[in-house]
mmCIF file of C-alpha atoms in Angstrom:
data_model
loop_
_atom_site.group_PDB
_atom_site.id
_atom_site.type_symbol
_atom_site.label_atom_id
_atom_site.label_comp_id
_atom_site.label_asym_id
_atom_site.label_seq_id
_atom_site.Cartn_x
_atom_site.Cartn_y
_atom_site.Cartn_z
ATOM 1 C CA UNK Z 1 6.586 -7.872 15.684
ATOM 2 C CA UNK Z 2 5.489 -10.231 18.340
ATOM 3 C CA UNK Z 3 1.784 -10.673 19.987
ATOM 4 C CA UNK Z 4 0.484 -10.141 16.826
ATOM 5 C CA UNK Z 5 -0.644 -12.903 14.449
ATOM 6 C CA UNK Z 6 -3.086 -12.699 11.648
ATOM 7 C CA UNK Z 7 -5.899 -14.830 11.797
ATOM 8 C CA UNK Z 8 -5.891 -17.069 8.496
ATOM 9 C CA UNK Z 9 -7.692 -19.272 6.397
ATOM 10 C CA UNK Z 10 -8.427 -21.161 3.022
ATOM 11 C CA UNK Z 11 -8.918 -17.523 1.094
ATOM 12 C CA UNK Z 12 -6.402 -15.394 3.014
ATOM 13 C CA UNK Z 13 -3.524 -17.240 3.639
ATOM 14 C CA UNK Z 14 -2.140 -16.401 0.812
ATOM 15 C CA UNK Z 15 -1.993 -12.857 1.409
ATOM 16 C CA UNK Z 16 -0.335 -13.007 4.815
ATOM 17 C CA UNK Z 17 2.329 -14.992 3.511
ATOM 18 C CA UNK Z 18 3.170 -12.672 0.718
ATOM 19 C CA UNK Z 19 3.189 -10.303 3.254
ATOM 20 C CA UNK Z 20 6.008 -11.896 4.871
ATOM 21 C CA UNK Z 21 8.152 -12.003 1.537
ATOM 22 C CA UNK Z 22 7.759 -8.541 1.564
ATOM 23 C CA UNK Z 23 5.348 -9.241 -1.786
ATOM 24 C CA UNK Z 24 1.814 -7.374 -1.945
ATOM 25 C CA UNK Z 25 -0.437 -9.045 -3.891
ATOM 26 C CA UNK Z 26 -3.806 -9.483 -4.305
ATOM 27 C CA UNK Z 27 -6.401 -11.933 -5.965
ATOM 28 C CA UNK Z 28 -8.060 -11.067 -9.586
ATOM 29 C CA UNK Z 29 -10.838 -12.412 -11.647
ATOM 30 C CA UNK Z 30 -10.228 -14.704 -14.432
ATOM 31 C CA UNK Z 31 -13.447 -13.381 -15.928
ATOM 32 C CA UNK Z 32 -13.481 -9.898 -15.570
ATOM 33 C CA UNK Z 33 -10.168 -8.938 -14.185
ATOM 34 C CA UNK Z 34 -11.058 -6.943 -11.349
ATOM 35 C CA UNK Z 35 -8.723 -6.782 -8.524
ATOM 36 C CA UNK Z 36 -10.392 -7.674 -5.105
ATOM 37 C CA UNK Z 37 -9.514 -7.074 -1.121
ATOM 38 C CA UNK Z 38 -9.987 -8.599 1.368
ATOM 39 C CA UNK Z 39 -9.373 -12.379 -0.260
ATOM 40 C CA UNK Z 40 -12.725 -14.309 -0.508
ATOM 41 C CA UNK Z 41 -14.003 -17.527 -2.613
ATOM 42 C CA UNK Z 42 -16.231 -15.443 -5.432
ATOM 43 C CA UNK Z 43 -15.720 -12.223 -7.574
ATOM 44 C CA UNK Z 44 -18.045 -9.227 -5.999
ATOM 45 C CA UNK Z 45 -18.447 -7.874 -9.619
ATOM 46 C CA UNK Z 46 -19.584 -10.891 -11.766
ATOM 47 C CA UNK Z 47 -19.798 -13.834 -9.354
ATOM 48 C CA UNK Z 48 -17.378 -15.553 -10.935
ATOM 49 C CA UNK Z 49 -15.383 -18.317 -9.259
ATOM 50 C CA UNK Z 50 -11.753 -18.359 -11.543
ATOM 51 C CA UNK Z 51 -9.388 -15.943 -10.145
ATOM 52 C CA UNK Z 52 -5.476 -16.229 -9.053
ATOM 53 C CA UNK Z 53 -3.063 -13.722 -6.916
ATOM 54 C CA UNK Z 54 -1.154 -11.111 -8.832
ATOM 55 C CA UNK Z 55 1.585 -8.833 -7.763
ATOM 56 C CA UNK Z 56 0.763 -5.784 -6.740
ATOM 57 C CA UNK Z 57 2.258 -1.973 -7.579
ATOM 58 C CA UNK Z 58 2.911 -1.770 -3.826
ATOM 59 C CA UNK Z 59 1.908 2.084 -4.534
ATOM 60 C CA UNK Z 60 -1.307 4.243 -3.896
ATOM 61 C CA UNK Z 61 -2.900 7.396 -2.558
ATOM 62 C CA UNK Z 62 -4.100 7.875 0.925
ATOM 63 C CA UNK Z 63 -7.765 8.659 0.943
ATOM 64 C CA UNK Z 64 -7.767 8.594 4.800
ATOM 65 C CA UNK Z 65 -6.627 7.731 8.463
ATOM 66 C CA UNK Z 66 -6.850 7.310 11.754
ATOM 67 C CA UNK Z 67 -4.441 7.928 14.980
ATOM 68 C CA UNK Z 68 -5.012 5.615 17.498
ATOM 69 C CA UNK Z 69 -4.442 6.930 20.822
ATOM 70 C CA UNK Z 70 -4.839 3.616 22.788
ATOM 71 C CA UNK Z 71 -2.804 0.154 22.140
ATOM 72 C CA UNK Z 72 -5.588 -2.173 21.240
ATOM 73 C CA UNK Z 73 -3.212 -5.098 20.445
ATOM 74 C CA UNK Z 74 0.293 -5.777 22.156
ATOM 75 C CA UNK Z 75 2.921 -5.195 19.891
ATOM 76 C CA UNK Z 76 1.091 -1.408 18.784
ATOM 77 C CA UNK Z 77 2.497 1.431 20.990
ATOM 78 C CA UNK Z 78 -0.229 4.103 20.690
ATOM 79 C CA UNK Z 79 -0.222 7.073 19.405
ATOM 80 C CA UNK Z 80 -0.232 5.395 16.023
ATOM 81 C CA UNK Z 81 -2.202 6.151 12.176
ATOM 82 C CA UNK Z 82 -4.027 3.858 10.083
ATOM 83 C CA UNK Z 83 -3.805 4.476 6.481
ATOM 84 C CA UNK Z 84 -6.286 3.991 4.075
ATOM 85 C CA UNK Z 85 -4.683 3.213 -0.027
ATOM 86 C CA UNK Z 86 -6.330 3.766 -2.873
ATOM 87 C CA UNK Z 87 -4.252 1.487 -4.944
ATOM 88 C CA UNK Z 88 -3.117 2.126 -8.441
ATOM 89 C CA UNK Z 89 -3.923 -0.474 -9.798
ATOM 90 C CA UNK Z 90 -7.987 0.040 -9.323
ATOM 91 C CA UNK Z 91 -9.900 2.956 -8.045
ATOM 92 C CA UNK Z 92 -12.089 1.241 -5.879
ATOM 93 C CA UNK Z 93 -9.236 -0.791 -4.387
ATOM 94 C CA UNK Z 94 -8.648 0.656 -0.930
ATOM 95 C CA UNK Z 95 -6.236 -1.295 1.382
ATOM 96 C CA UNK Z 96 -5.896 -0.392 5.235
ATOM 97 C CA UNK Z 97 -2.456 -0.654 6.699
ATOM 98 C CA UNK Z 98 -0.308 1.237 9.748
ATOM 99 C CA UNK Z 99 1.417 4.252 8.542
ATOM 100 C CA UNK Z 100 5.607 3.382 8.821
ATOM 101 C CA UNK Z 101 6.633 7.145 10.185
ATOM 102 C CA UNK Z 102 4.978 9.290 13.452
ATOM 103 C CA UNK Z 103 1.376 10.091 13.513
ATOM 104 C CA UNK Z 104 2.012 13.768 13.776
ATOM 105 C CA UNK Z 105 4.714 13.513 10.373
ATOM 106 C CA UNK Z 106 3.351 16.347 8.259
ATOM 107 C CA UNK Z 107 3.679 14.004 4.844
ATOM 108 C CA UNK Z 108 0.401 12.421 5.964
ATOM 109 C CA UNK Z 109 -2.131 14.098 4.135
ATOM 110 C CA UNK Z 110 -4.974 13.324 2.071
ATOM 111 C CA UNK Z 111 -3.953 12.678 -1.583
ATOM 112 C CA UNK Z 112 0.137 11.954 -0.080
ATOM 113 C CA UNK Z 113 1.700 9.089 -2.283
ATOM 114 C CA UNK Z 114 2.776 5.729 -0.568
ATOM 115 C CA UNK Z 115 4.444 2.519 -1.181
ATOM 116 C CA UNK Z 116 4.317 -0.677 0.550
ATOM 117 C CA UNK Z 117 6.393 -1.489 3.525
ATOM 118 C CA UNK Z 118 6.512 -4.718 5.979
ATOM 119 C CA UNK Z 119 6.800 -6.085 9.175
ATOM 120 C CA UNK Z 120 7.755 -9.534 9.921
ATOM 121 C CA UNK Z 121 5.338 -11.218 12.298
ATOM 122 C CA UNK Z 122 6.609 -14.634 14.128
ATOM 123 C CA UNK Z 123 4.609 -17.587 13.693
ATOM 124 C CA UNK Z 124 3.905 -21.066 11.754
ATOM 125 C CA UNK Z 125 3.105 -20.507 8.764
ATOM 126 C CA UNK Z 126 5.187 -17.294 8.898
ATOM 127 C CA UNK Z 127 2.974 -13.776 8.079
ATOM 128 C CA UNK Z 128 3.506 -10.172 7.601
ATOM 129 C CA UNK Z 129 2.212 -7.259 8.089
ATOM 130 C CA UNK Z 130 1.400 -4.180 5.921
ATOM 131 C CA UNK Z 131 2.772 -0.486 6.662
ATOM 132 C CA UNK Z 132 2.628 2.677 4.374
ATOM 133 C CA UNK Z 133 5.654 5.032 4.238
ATOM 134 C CA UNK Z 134 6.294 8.084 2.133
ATOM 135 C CA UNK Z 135 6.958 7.917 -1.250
ATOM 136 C CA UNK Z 136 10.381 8.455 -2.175
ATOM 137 C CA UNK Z 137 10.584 12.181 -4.245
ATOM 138 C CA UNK Z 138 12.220 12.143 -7.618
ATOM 139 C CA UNK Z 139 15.823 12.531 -7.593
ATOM 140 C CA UNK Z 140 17.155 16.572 -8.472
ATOM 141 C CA UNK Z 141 18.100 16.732 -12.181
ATOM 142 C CA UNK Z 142 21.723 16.692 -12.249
ATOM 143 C CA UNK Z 143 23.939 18.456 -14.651
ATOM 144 C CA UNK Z 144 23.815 22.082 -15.860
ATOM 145 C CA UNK Z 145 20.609 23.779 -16.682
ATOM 146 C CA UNK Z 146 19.698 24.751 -19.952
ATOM 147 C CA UNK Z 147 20.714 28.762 -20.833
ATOM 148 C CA UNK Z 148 17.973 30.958 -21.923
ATOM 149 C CA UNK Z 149 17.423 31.788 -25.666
ATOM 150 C CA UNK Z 150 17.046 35.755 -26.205
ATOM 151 C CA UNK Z 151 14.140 36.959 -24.722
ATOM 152 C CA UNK Z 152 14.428 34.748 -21.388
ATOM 153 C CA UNK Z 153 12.547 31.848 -22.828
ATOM 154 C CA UNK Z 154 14.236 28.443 -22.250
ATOM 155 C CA UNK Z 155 12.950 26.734 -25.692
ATOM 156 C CA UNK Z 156 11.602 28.018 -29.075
ATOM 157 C CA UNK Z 157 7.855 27.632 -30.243
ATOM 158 C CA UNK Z 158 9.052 26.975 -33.625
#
């Protein structure tokens, strides 16, 4: 994506070049574990100043968006959604990020699962940036299905 490029420094660089190996991660506490966003120096939850960058799930639930109707930064044709994650890995961990499909697709609803995507920004050092896209659905079972037992059921109680 070009005109875009993150504005980084000592606690989020990191992130943004994760980002650009397609990696989502995220920092934790050495003390009390909690997973934190955005990147910063000290733990919100006990204060504590141990913590290192784990890889992330990549998945979550959207709790809500946006559409954008204007471009507000070159490189974002408008219309286009901002998603907001709940992540699996920790309730309260809720990660903005542009949605990867149209802003009208009818997947985009509240509760909708989501994985990670990317998009390569150009720079020195190089970055990413984060986009949401449907969850894959479960592959169809494959194979025959199982023949009801007398009486229509499909397995036995006993």
């Amino acid at each position: 994506m070009s005109g875009v490029y993150p504005a980084m420094d000592r606690d989020s660089t990191p992130w943004w070049s994760a980002l650009a190996r397609h990696e989502l991660m995220f920092q934790r506490c050495g003390e009390c574990a909690t997973w934190r966003w955005p990147a910063r120096a000290m733990c919100n939850v006990c204060g504590s100043f141990g913590w290192g960058w784990f890889p992330s799930s990549g998945r979550g639930e959207v709790v809500s968006w946006i559409v954008n109707h204007h471009a507000f930064l070159p490189g974002f044709d408008a219309p286009y959604a901002v998603v907001f994650v709940r992540m699996d890995e920790q309730p309260d961990l809720v990660l903005p990020g542009g949605y990867a499909g149209p802003p009208d697709d009818p997947r985009l609803v509240i509760g909708a699962r989501v994985v990670a995507a990317y998009d390569e920004v150009a720079g020195d050092p190089p970055a990413g940036l984060l986009r949401w896209r449907p969850e894959p659905l479960p592959e169809p079972l494959s194979g025959p299905l199982p023949k009801p037992l007398p009486g229509g059921k499909i397995h036995s109680d006993d």
